[in-house]
Amino acid sequence: MISANNLKPVIDKGLKFYIETYGCQMNVGDSEIVVSILTSDGYTHTENIEDADIILINTCSIRDNAEQRVWGRLREFSSYKKRRPSLIIGVIGCMAERLKERLIESDCGVDIVAGPDSYRTLPLLVNEAKSGGKGINVLLSREETYADISPVRLDRNGVSAFVSIMRGCNNMCSYCVVPYTRGGERSRNSDTIIAEVRDLIDKGYREVTLLGQNVNSYNYEGVTFAELMRRVASLSPLLRVRFATSHPKDLSDELLETMASFPNICKSIHLPAQSGSDTMLERMNRKYTRSWYLERIGAIRRYMPDCSISTDIIAGFCGETPEEHEATLSLMREVGYEFAYMFKYSEREGTKASRHMKDDIDDKVKTERLTEIINLQNELSLASNKRDIGKRFEVLIEGPSKRNPSELVGRNSQNKVCVFADTTHKPGDYVDVIVDDCSSATLLCHLAE
Ligand code: SAH
Ligand code: SF4
Ligand code: F3S
């Protein structure tokens, strides 16, 4: 019997798709959700771009240079497409959300545009593109958390995984595009988070990083972030638990107390300061002051004297005076950060800063200030690592060192990279090491007896 289905044009679901990811860890997590959605629909994931019938690029809009990198890649993809006109090119993620039709209208041969909340419709968008049309969905949602989707892990070490616990952001920092590209904040069902972590443990994973733009405001039907951390950390003493990112205004004592009481919650906090100046923090709409921030640093140290602290800093935001820049340097010295991500301010269309403030710091000055910030951070990182010489740490092994195959690389609880000679252990093992020497980026260690 011929069913109605047999009469439909054959949709070749066996097509292979390739996905490339830019931007933050949230995007890494999202790519894993996309792989899950497309493979459930019959498509095959390939890591070889030459093999792919569909190329997806998961994009970031945080700074102009992030977008320029993606444009560069899109131009390369469009040259593949000249050779193979049936190739489907899709732009997904934050740039898709920000630029919408402008991506289709570009001359890069883009067929699909899908924003961060529309990944469930990707199979439909791909069908649209296969039949010669353009597939576009950039609707943001108030509810979507992809709670029920099991991500297909793309990392190959099988040791650590990202678990998305919330999406979007309500903070509206004046420089930032994220609330526009990812929509409002929503927390994922805590039971599905626990189920996902249990499954990772069963598969042999030893570390999870719980992800959100502001994890401290996680709240699902009364379950707070601290409560969620307690539940996740209680699943197995062999599982390390990390999280990112914390907004300083919401870092609670309840969380610090929880961190201190679980040995398997890593002693490392990423607490983006952005600036050390109150007038600047006000313009950035960060909703805390330097003294509030320093009080929170004090609280971290009280609960966990061995906790490492890292940060994000922006150089040259609108109207930044030399005094405000100095205040940032002095904050960095006062805290003595272990690590920092440091950026030049990049104006983003549509943000409060682009509408109401002037991007008036000369690029040369931005570069000078950023260089000063980077140089200072290198000193601080080196000083912090030097203080670790002679100390003993438990390290979770991630894999062999790229430079020397007889060495292994892992991290300590403080998230510092440790390298040591060892050919007997394997990724996922815990070993104790002693620090012999260091650079500003690495602790050079030997296995403890
Ligand atoms: N939700 C996280 C940050 C996400 S974006 C948080 O609030 O900490 C990561 C970092 O990019 C930010 O902390 C900030 O330092 C930087 N950033 C964001 N917008 C930027 C812009 N327009 N120009 C330069 N850096 C920016
Ligand atoms: Fe952007 Fe601020 Fe939200 Fe972080 S907290 S994502 S910097 S708006
Ligand atoms: Fe970039 Fe979007 Fe993340 S703008 S930093 S990929 S939330």
Coordinates of C-alpha atoms and ligand atoms in Angstrom, one line a residue:
M1 CA 0.0 0.0 0.0
I2 CA 1.2 3.5 -0.8
S3 CA 0.7 5.8 2.1
A4 CA 0.4 9.5 1.8
N5 CA 3.9 9.7 3.1
N6 CA 5.4 7.8 0.2
L7 CA 4.0 10.4 -2.2
K8 CA 5.9 13.3 -0.5
P9 CA 9.2 14.3 -2.0
V10 CA 11.9 12.2 -0.4
I11 CA 13.6 14.4 2.3
D12 CA 17.1 13.1 2.6
K13 CA 17.5 13.1 6.4
G14 CA 20.9 11.3 6.0
L15 CA 22.5 14.7 5.4
K16 CA 25.6 15.5 7.4
F17 CA 26.0 18.7 9.4
Y18 CA 29.1 20.4 10.8
I19 CA 28.9 22.9 13.6
E20 CA 31.5 25.5 14.6
T21 CA 31.2 27.4 17.8
Y22 CA 32.3 30.9 18.8
G23 CA 31.7 32.9 22.0
C24 CA 31.1 31.9 25.6
Q25 CA 30.5 28.6 27.3
M26 CA 26.8 29.1 26.9
N27 CA 27.3 28.8 23.2
V28 CA 29.4 25.6 23.6
G29 CA 26.4 24.2 25.6
D30 CA 23.9 25.4 23.0
S31 CA 25.9 23.7 20.2
E32 CA 25.5 20.4 22.1
I33 CA 21.8 21.0 22.2
V34 CA 21.7 21.7 18.5
V35 CA 23.6 18.5 17.8
S36 CA 21.1 16.6 19.9
I37 CA 18.1 18.2 18.1
L38 CA 19.4 17.5 14.6
T39 CA 20.6 14.0 15.3
S40 CA 17.2 13.1 16.8
D41 CA 15.7 14.3 13.5
G42 CA 17.9 11.9 11.5
Y43 CA 20.8 14.1 10.5
T44 CA 24.4 13.0 11.1
H45 CA 27.0 15.1 12.9
T46 CA 30.4 15.3 11.2
E47 CA 33.6 16.9 12.5
N48 CA 34.9 17.2 9.0
I49 CA 33.7 20.4 7.2
E50 CA 34.6 18.9 3.8
D51 CA 32.1 16.2 4.4
A52 CA 29.2 18.4 5.4
D53 CA 26.0 19.1 3.5
I54 CA 25.0 21.7 6.1
I55 CA 27.5 24.1 7.9
L56 CA 26.2 25.8 11.0
I57 CA 28.1 28.5 12.8
N58 CA 27.1 29.4 16.3
T59 CA 28.0 33.0 16.8
C60 CA 28.9 35.7 19.3
S61 CA 28.1 39.4 19.3
I62 CA 29.7 40.5 22.5
R63 CA 32.4 42.7 20.8
D64 CA 32.8 43.8 17.2
N65 CA 35.9 41.7 16.7
A66 CA 33.9 38.6 17.7
E67 CA 31.5 39.4 14.8
Q68 CA 34.3 40.2 12.4
R69 CA 35.8 36.7 13.0
V70 CA 32.5 35.2 12.1
W71 CA 32.1 37.3 8.9
G72 CA 35.6 36.0 7.9
R73 CA 34.5 32.4 8.3
L74 CA 31.2 33.1 6.4
R75 CA 33.2 34.4 3.5
E76 CA 35.2 31.1 3.5
F77 CA 32.1 29.0 3.7
S78 CA 30.6 30.9 0.7
S79 CA 33.6 30.0 -1.4
Y80 CA 32.9 26.3 -0.6
K81 CA 29.3 27.0 -1.7
K82 CA 30.5 28.2 -5.0
R83 CA 32.1 24.8 -5.6
R84 CA 29.0 23.0 -4.1
P85 CA 25.8 24.9 -4.6
S86 CA 23.7 22.5 -2.6
L87 CA 25.6 23.3 0.5
I88 CA 23.4 24.8 3.2
I89 CA 24.9 27.5 5.5
G90 CA 23.2 28.4 8.7
V91 CA 24.1 31.2 11.2
I92 CA 22.8 30.5 14.7
G93 CA 23.3 32.1 18.1
C94 CA 23.8 35.7 19.2
M95 CA 24.7 37.2 15.9
A96 CA 21.7 35.6 14.3
E97 CA 19.5 37.2 16.9
R98 CA 21.2 40.6 16.5
L99 CA 21.4 40.8 12.7
K100 CA 18.4 38.7 11.6
E101 CA 17.6 39.2 7.9
R102 CA 20.8 41.2 7.4
L103 CA 22.6 37.9 7.4
I104 CA 20.5 36.5 4.6
E105 CA 20.8 39.8 2.7
S106 CA 24.6 39.6 2.9
D107 CA 26.4 38.0 0.0
C108 CA 27.7 35.1 2.0
G109 CA 25.1 32.6 0.9
V110 CA 23.4 32.3 4.2
D111 CA 20.3 30.0 4.1
I112 CA 19.3 29.7 7.7
V113 CA 19.2 32.2 10.6
A114 CA 18.3 30.8 14.0
G115 CA 18.4 32.8 17.3
P116 CA 19.3 31.1 20.6
D117 CA 15.6 30.3 21.5
S118 CA 14.6 28.8 18.2
Y119 CA 16.8 25.7 18.0
R120 CA 13.8 23.3 18.3
T121 CA 12.7 24.6 14.9
L122 CA 16.1 23.9 13.2
P123 CA 14.8 20.8 11.4
L124 CA 12.0 22.9 9.9
L125 CA 14.4 25.6 8.9
V126 CA 16.8 23.1 7.3
N127 CA 13.8 21.7 5.3
E128 CA 13.0 25.2 4.2
A129 CA 16.6 25.7 3.0
K130 CA 16.7 22.2 1.3
S131 CA 13.6 23.2 -0.8
G132 CA 15.4 26.3 -2.0
G133 CA 14.0 28.8 0.5
K134 CA 15.5 30.7 3.4
G135 CA 14.8 29.5 7.0
I136 CA 14.7 32.2 9.6
N137 CA 13.5 32.2 13.2
V138 CA 14.7 34.8 15.7
L139 CA 11.8 34.7 18.1
L140 CA 13.0 35.0 21.7
S141 CA 11.1 33.1 24.3
R142 CA 10.2 33.7 28.0
E143 CA 10.1 30.0 28.7
E144 CA 12.6 28.1 26.6
T145 CA 15.3 26.4 28.6
Y146 CA 15.7 23.2 26.5
A147 CA 15.2 21.5 29.8
D148 CA 14.2 18.1 28.3
I149 CA 16.9 17.9 25.7
S150 CA 20.0 15.8 26.4
P151 CA 23.0 17.6 24.9
V152 CA 25.3 15.5 22.7
R153 CA 28.7 16.2 24.3
L154 CA 31.2 17.5 21.8
D155 CA 34.3 17.6 24.0
R156 CA 36.4 14.5 23.6
N157 CA 38.1 14.2 27.0
G158 CA 35.0 12.8 28.6
V159 CA 36.0 14.4 31.9
S160 CA 34.3 17.8 32.2
A161 CA 31.0 19.0 30.8
F162 CA 29.0 22.3 30.8
V163 CA 25.4 22.1 32.1
S164 CA 23.2 25.1 31.3
I165 CA 21.0 26.0 34.3
M166 CA 19.4 29.2 33.0
R167 CA 19.2 31.4 30.0
G168 CA 19.1 35.1 29.2
C169 CA 19.9 38.1 31.4
N170 CA 17.9 40.8 33.1
N171 CA 20.7 43.0 34.2
M172 CA 21.0 45.5 31.4
C173 CA 24.6 46.5 31.9
S174 CA 24.7 49.6 29.7
Y175 CA 27.5 48.3 27.4
C176 CA 26.2 44.7 26.9
V177 CA 24.3 43.1 24.0
V178 CA 23.5 39.9 25.8
P179 CA 20.0 40.8 27.1
Y180 CA 19.1 41.7 23.5
T181 CA 20.6 38.5 21.9
R182 CA 19.5 36.1 24.6
G183 CA 16.3 37.7 26.0
G184 CA 15.1 37.7 29.5
E185 CA 16.4 35.5 32.3
R186 CA 14.7 32.2 33.0
S187 CA 15.8 29.3 35.2
R188 CA 15.7 25.7 34.1
N189 CA 13.8 23.0 36.0
S190 CA 16.1 21.8 38.7
D191 CA 15.0 18.2 38.4
T192 CA 16.1 18.1 34.8
I193 CA 19.5 19.6 35.8
I194 CA 20.0 16.9 38.5
A195 CA 19.0 14.2 35.9
E196 CA 21.5 15.5 33.4
V197 CA 24.3 15.6 36.0
R198 CA 23.4 12.0 37.1
D199 CA 23.7 10.8 33.6
L200 CA 27.1 12.5 33.1
I201 CA 28.3 10.8 36.3
D202 CA 27.1 7.4 34.9
K203 CA 29.0 8.1 31.7
G204 CA 32.2 8.7 33.7
Y205 CA 32.3 12.5 33.8
R206 CA 34.2 14.0 36.8
E207 CA 33.5 17.7 36.5
V208 CA 30.5 19.8 35.7
T209 CA 30.3 23.6 35.3
L210 CA 26.8 25.0 35.9
L211 CA 26.3 27.8 33.4
G212 CA 24.3 31.0 33.3
Q213 CA 24.9 34.7 32.7
N214 CA 24.1 35.4 36.4
V215 CA 23.9 32.1 38.2
N216 CA 23.4 33.7 41.6
S217 CA 19.9 34.7 40.6
Y218 CA 18.9 31.1 39.7
N219 CA 15.5 30.3 41.1
Y220 CA 13.3 27.5 40.0
E221 CA 10.1 27.2 42.0
G222 CA 11.9 28.3 45.2
V223 CA 15.1 26.3 44.6
T224 CA 17.9 28.8 45.0
F225 CA 21.4 28.6 43.4
A226 CA 22.9 27.6 46.7
E227 CA 20.3 24.8 47.1
L228 CA 20.9 23.6 43.5
M229 CA 24.6 23.5 44.2
R230 CA 24.0 21.5 47.4
R231 CA 21.9 19.0 45.4
V232 CA 24.4 18.7 42.5
A233 CA 27.5 18.4 44.8
S234 CA 25.7 15.7 46.9
L235 CA 25.3 13.4 43.9
S236 CA 28.9 12.1 44.1
P237 CA 32.0 13.1 46.1
L238 CA 34.0 12.2 43.0
L239 CA 32.3 14.9 41.0
R240 CA 33.8 18.4 40.9
V241 CA 31.3 21.2 40.6
R242 CA 32.1 24.6 39.2
F243 CA 29.9 27.5 38.0
A244 CA 30.0 30.7 35.9
T245 CA 29.2 33.5 36.0
S246 CA 28.5 35.3 39.3
H247 CA 27.2 38.9 39.3
P248 CA 28.8 40.6 42.3
K249 CA 25.5 42.2 43.4
D250 CA 23.9 38.8 43.9
L251 CA 26.8 36.8 45.4
S252 CA 25.2 35.5 48.7
D253 CA 26.7 34.3 51.9
E254 CA 24.5 31.2 51.6
L255 CA 26.3 30.3 48.5
L256 CA 29.8 30.9 50.0
E257 CA 28.8 28.8 53.0
T258 CA 27.7 26.0 50.7
M259 CA 30.9 26.2 48.7
A260 CA 33.0 26.0 51.9
S261 CA 31.1 23.0 53.2
F262 CA 31.5 20.8 50.1
P263 CA 35.1 19.7 49.3
N264 CA 34.0 18.8 45.8
I265 CA 32.7 22.3 45.0
C266 CA 35.7 24.0 43.5
K267 CA 37.3 26.8 45.3
S268 CA 37.2 29.3 42.5
I269 CA 34.9 32.2 41.8
H270 CA 34.7 34.3 38.7
L271 CA 33.4 37.7 39.8
P272 CA 33.5 40.2 37.0
A273 CA 34.3 43.7 38.3
Q274 CA 34.4 45.5 35.0
S275 CA 35.8 48.6 36.7
G276 CA 37.2 49.7 40.0
S277 CA 35.6 53.2 39.9
D278 CA 32.2 54.0 41.4
T279 CA 31.3 56.7 38.8
M280 CA 32.2 54.2 36.0
L281 CA 30.2 51.4 37.7
E282 CA 27.3 53.7 37.8
R283 CA 27.6 54.5 34.1
M284 CA 27.9 50.8 33.4
N285 CA 24.7 50.2 35.4
R286 CA 26.4 47.4 37.4
K287 CA 24.3 48.1 40.5
Y288 CA 27.2 47.8 43.0
T289 CA 30.0 50.0 44.3
R290 CA 33.7 49.4 44.7
S291 CA 33.2 49.0 48.4
W292 CA 30.4 46.5 48.0
Y293 CA 32.5 44.6 45.6
L294 CA 35.5 44.6 48.1
E295 CA 33.2 43.5 50.9
R296 CA 32.1 40.5 48.8
I297 CA 35.8 39.7 48.2
G298 CA 36.3 39.9 51.9
A299 CA 33.4 37.5 52.4
I300 CA 34.9 35.0 49.9
R301 CA 38.2 35.1 51.8
R302 CA 36.5 34.6 55.2
Y303 CA 34.6 31.5 54.1
M304 CA 37.4 30.1 51.9
P305 CA 40.9 31.5 52.4
D306 CA 42.1 29.2 49.6
C307 CA 39.6 30.3 47.0
S308 CA 40.9 31.7 43.7
I309 CA 39.2 34.8 42.3
S310 CA 39.1 35.8 38.7
T311 CA 37.4 38.7 36.9
D312 CA 36.5 40.5 33.7
I313 CA 37.6 44.1 33.1
I314 CA 36.6 46.5 30.4
A315 CA 39.1 49.2 29.4
G316 CA 38.0 52.5 27.8
F317 CA 34.3 52.6 28.4
C318 CA 32.4 55.8 27.6
G319 CA 34.0 58.8 29.3
E320 CA 36.6 56.9 31.2
T321 CA 38.9 59.4 32.9
P322 CA 42.5 58.6 33.8
E323 CA 41.4 58.5 37.5
E324 CA 38.7 56.0 36.7
H325 CA 41.3 53.8 34.9
E326 CA 43.7 54.1 37.8
A327 CA 40.8 53.0 40.1
T328 CA 40.5 49.8 38.1
L329 CA 44.3 49.1 38.4
S330 CA 44.2 49.8 42.1
L331 CA 41.2 47.4 42.5
M332 CA 43.1 44.7 40.6
R333 CA 46.0 45.2 43.0
E334 CA 43.9 45.2 46.1
V335 CA 42.1 42.0 45.1
G336 CA 45.2 40.3 43.6
Y337 CA 43.2 38.4 41.0
E338 CA 44.4 34.9 40.0
F339 CA 43.2 35.4 36.5
A340 CA 41.3 37.9 34.3
Y341 CA 39.6 38.3 31.0
M342 CA 40.4 41.8 29.8
F343 CA 38.7 43.7 26.9
K344 CA 38.7 47.0 25.1
Y345 CA 35.2 48.5 25.1
S346 CA 33.4 47.9 21.9
E347 CA 30.2 49.8 21.2
R348 CA 27.2 47.5 20.5
E349 CA 24.2 48.9 18.6
G350 CA 21.0 49.1 20.5
T351 CA 22.5 49.0 24.0
K352 CA 21.9 51.8 26.5
A353 CA 25.5 53.0 26.1
S354 CA 25.2 53.3 22.3
R355 CA 21.9 55.2 22.6
H356 CA 22.8 57.6 25.4
M357 CA 26.6 57.8 25.8
K358 CA 29.5 58.6 23.6
D359 CA 32.2 56.0 22.7
D360 CA 34.7 58.9 23.1
I361 CA 37.9 57.2 24.3
D362 CA 40.4 57.1 21.5
D363 CA 41.3 53.6 20.3
K364 CA 45.0 54.4 21.0
V365 CA 44.1 55.3 24.6
K366 CA 41.9 52.2 25.0
T367 CA 44.8 50.0 23.8
E368 CA 47.3 51.7 26.2
R369 CA 45.0 51.2 29.1
L370 CA 44.2 47.6 28.1
T371 CA 48.0 46.9 27.8
E372 CA 48.5 48.3 31.3
I373 CA 45.7 46.2 32.7
I374 CA 47.1 43.0 31.0
N375 CA 50.6 43.7 32.2
L376 CA 49.4 44.2 35.7
Q377 CA 47.3 41.0 35.6
N378 CA 50.3 39.0 34.3
E379 CA 52.3 40.2 37.4
L380 CA 49.4 39.3 39.7
S381 CA 49.0 35.9 38.1
L382 CA 52.7 35.2 38.4
A383 CA 52.7 36.4 42.0
S384 CA 49.8 34.2 42.9
N385 CA 51.4 31.1 41.2
K386 CA 54.7 31.8 43.0
R387 CA 52.8 31.6 46.3
D388 CA 51.7 28.1 45.4
I389 CA 55.3 26.8 45.0
G390 CA 55.8 24.0 47.5
K391 CA 52.1 23.4 48.0
R392 CA 50.2 20.2 47.5
F393 CA 47.1 20.1 45.3
E394 CA 44.6 17.5 44.2
V395 CA 44.4 17.6 40.4
L396 CA 41.7 16.2 38.1
I397 CA 43.6 15.0 35.0
E398 CA 42.2 16.2 31.6
G399 CA 44.7 14.7 29.2
P400 CA 48.3 14.6 27.9
S401 CA 50.2 17.9 27.6
K402 CA 50.4 19.2 24.0
R403 CA 54.0 20.0 24.3
N404 CA 55.3 16.8 25.9
P405 CA 53.3 13.5 25.6
S406 CA 55.0 12.1 28.7
E407 CA 53.4 14.9 30.7
L408 CA 49.8 15.2 31.9
V409 CA 47.7 18.3 32.3
G410 CA 44.9 18.9 34.8
R411 CA 43.5 21.5 37.1
N412 CA 43.4 22.0 40.8
S413 CA 40.3 23.1 42.7
Q414 CA 41.4 26.7 42.2
N415 CA 41.2 26.2 38.4
K416 CA 44.9 26.6 37.9
V417 CA 46.5 24.5 35.1
C418 CA 49.0 22.0 36.5
V419 CA 51.5 20.1 34.4
F420 CA 53.5 17.1 35.6
A421 CA 55.4 14.1 34.3
D422 CA 53.3 11.0 34.5
T423 CA 52.6 8.2 32.1
T424 CA 50.6 5.9 34.4
H425 CA 47.4 7.9 35.1
K426 CA 44.6 8.7 32.6
P427 CA 42.1 11.5 32.0
G428 CA 39.5 11.5 34.8
D429 CA 41.9 10.3 37.5
Y430 CA 42.6 12.4 40.6
V431 CA 46.2 12.7 41.7
D432 CA 48.1 14.7 44.2
V433 CA 50.9 16.9 43.0
I434 CA 53.4 19.3 44.5
V435 CA 54.3 22.6 42.8
D436 CA 58.0 23.0 41.9
D437 CA 57.9 26.0 39.7
C438 CA 55.5 28.2 37.6
S439 CA 54.9 30.6 34.8
S440 CA 52.1 33.2 34.9
A441 CA 49.8 30.7 33.3
T442 CA 50.9 27.2 34.6
L443 CA 52.0 25.4 37.7
L444 CA 54.8 23.0 37.0
C445 CA 54.5 20.1 39.4
H446 CA 55.6 16.6 40.3
L447 CA 53.4 13.7 41.5
A448 CA 53.3 13.5 45.2
E449 CA 54.3 10.2 46.9
Ligands
SAH1 N1 27.2 37.6 32.3 C1 28.6 37.8 32.5 C2 29.3 38.2 31.3 C3 29.0 37.9 30.0 S1 29.9 38.7 28.7 C4 28.8 38.8 33.6 O1 28.0 39.7 33.8 O2 29.8 38.7 34.2 C5 31.6 38.5 29.2 C6 32.4 39.8 29.4 O3 32.5 40.5 28.2 C7 31.7 40.8 30.3 O4 32.0 40.4 31.7 C8 32.4 42.0 30.0 O5 33.7 42.2 30.6 C9 32.7 41.8 28.5 N2 31.9 42.7 27.6 C10 30.6 42.7 27.5 N3 30.1 43.6 26.7 C11 31.3 44.2 26.2 C12 31.5 45.3 25.3 N4 30.5 45.9 24.7 N5 32.8 45.7 25.0 C13 33.8 45.0 25.7 N6 33.6 44.0 26.5 C14 32.4 43.6 26.8
SF4_2 FE1 25.8 41.4 30.1 FE2 25.6 42.4 32.5 FE3 24.0 40.4 31.8 FE4 26.6 40.0 32.2 S1 25.1 40.7 33.7 S2 25.4 39.3 30.5 S3 27.6 41.8 31.4 S4 24.0 42.5 30.9
F3S3 FE1 28.8 36.1 23.0 FE2 26.2 35.5 23.1 FE3 27.9 34.5 24.8 S1 27.1 37.5 22.7 S2 29.5 36.0 25.0 S3 27.9 34.1 22.7 S4 25.9 35.1 25.3

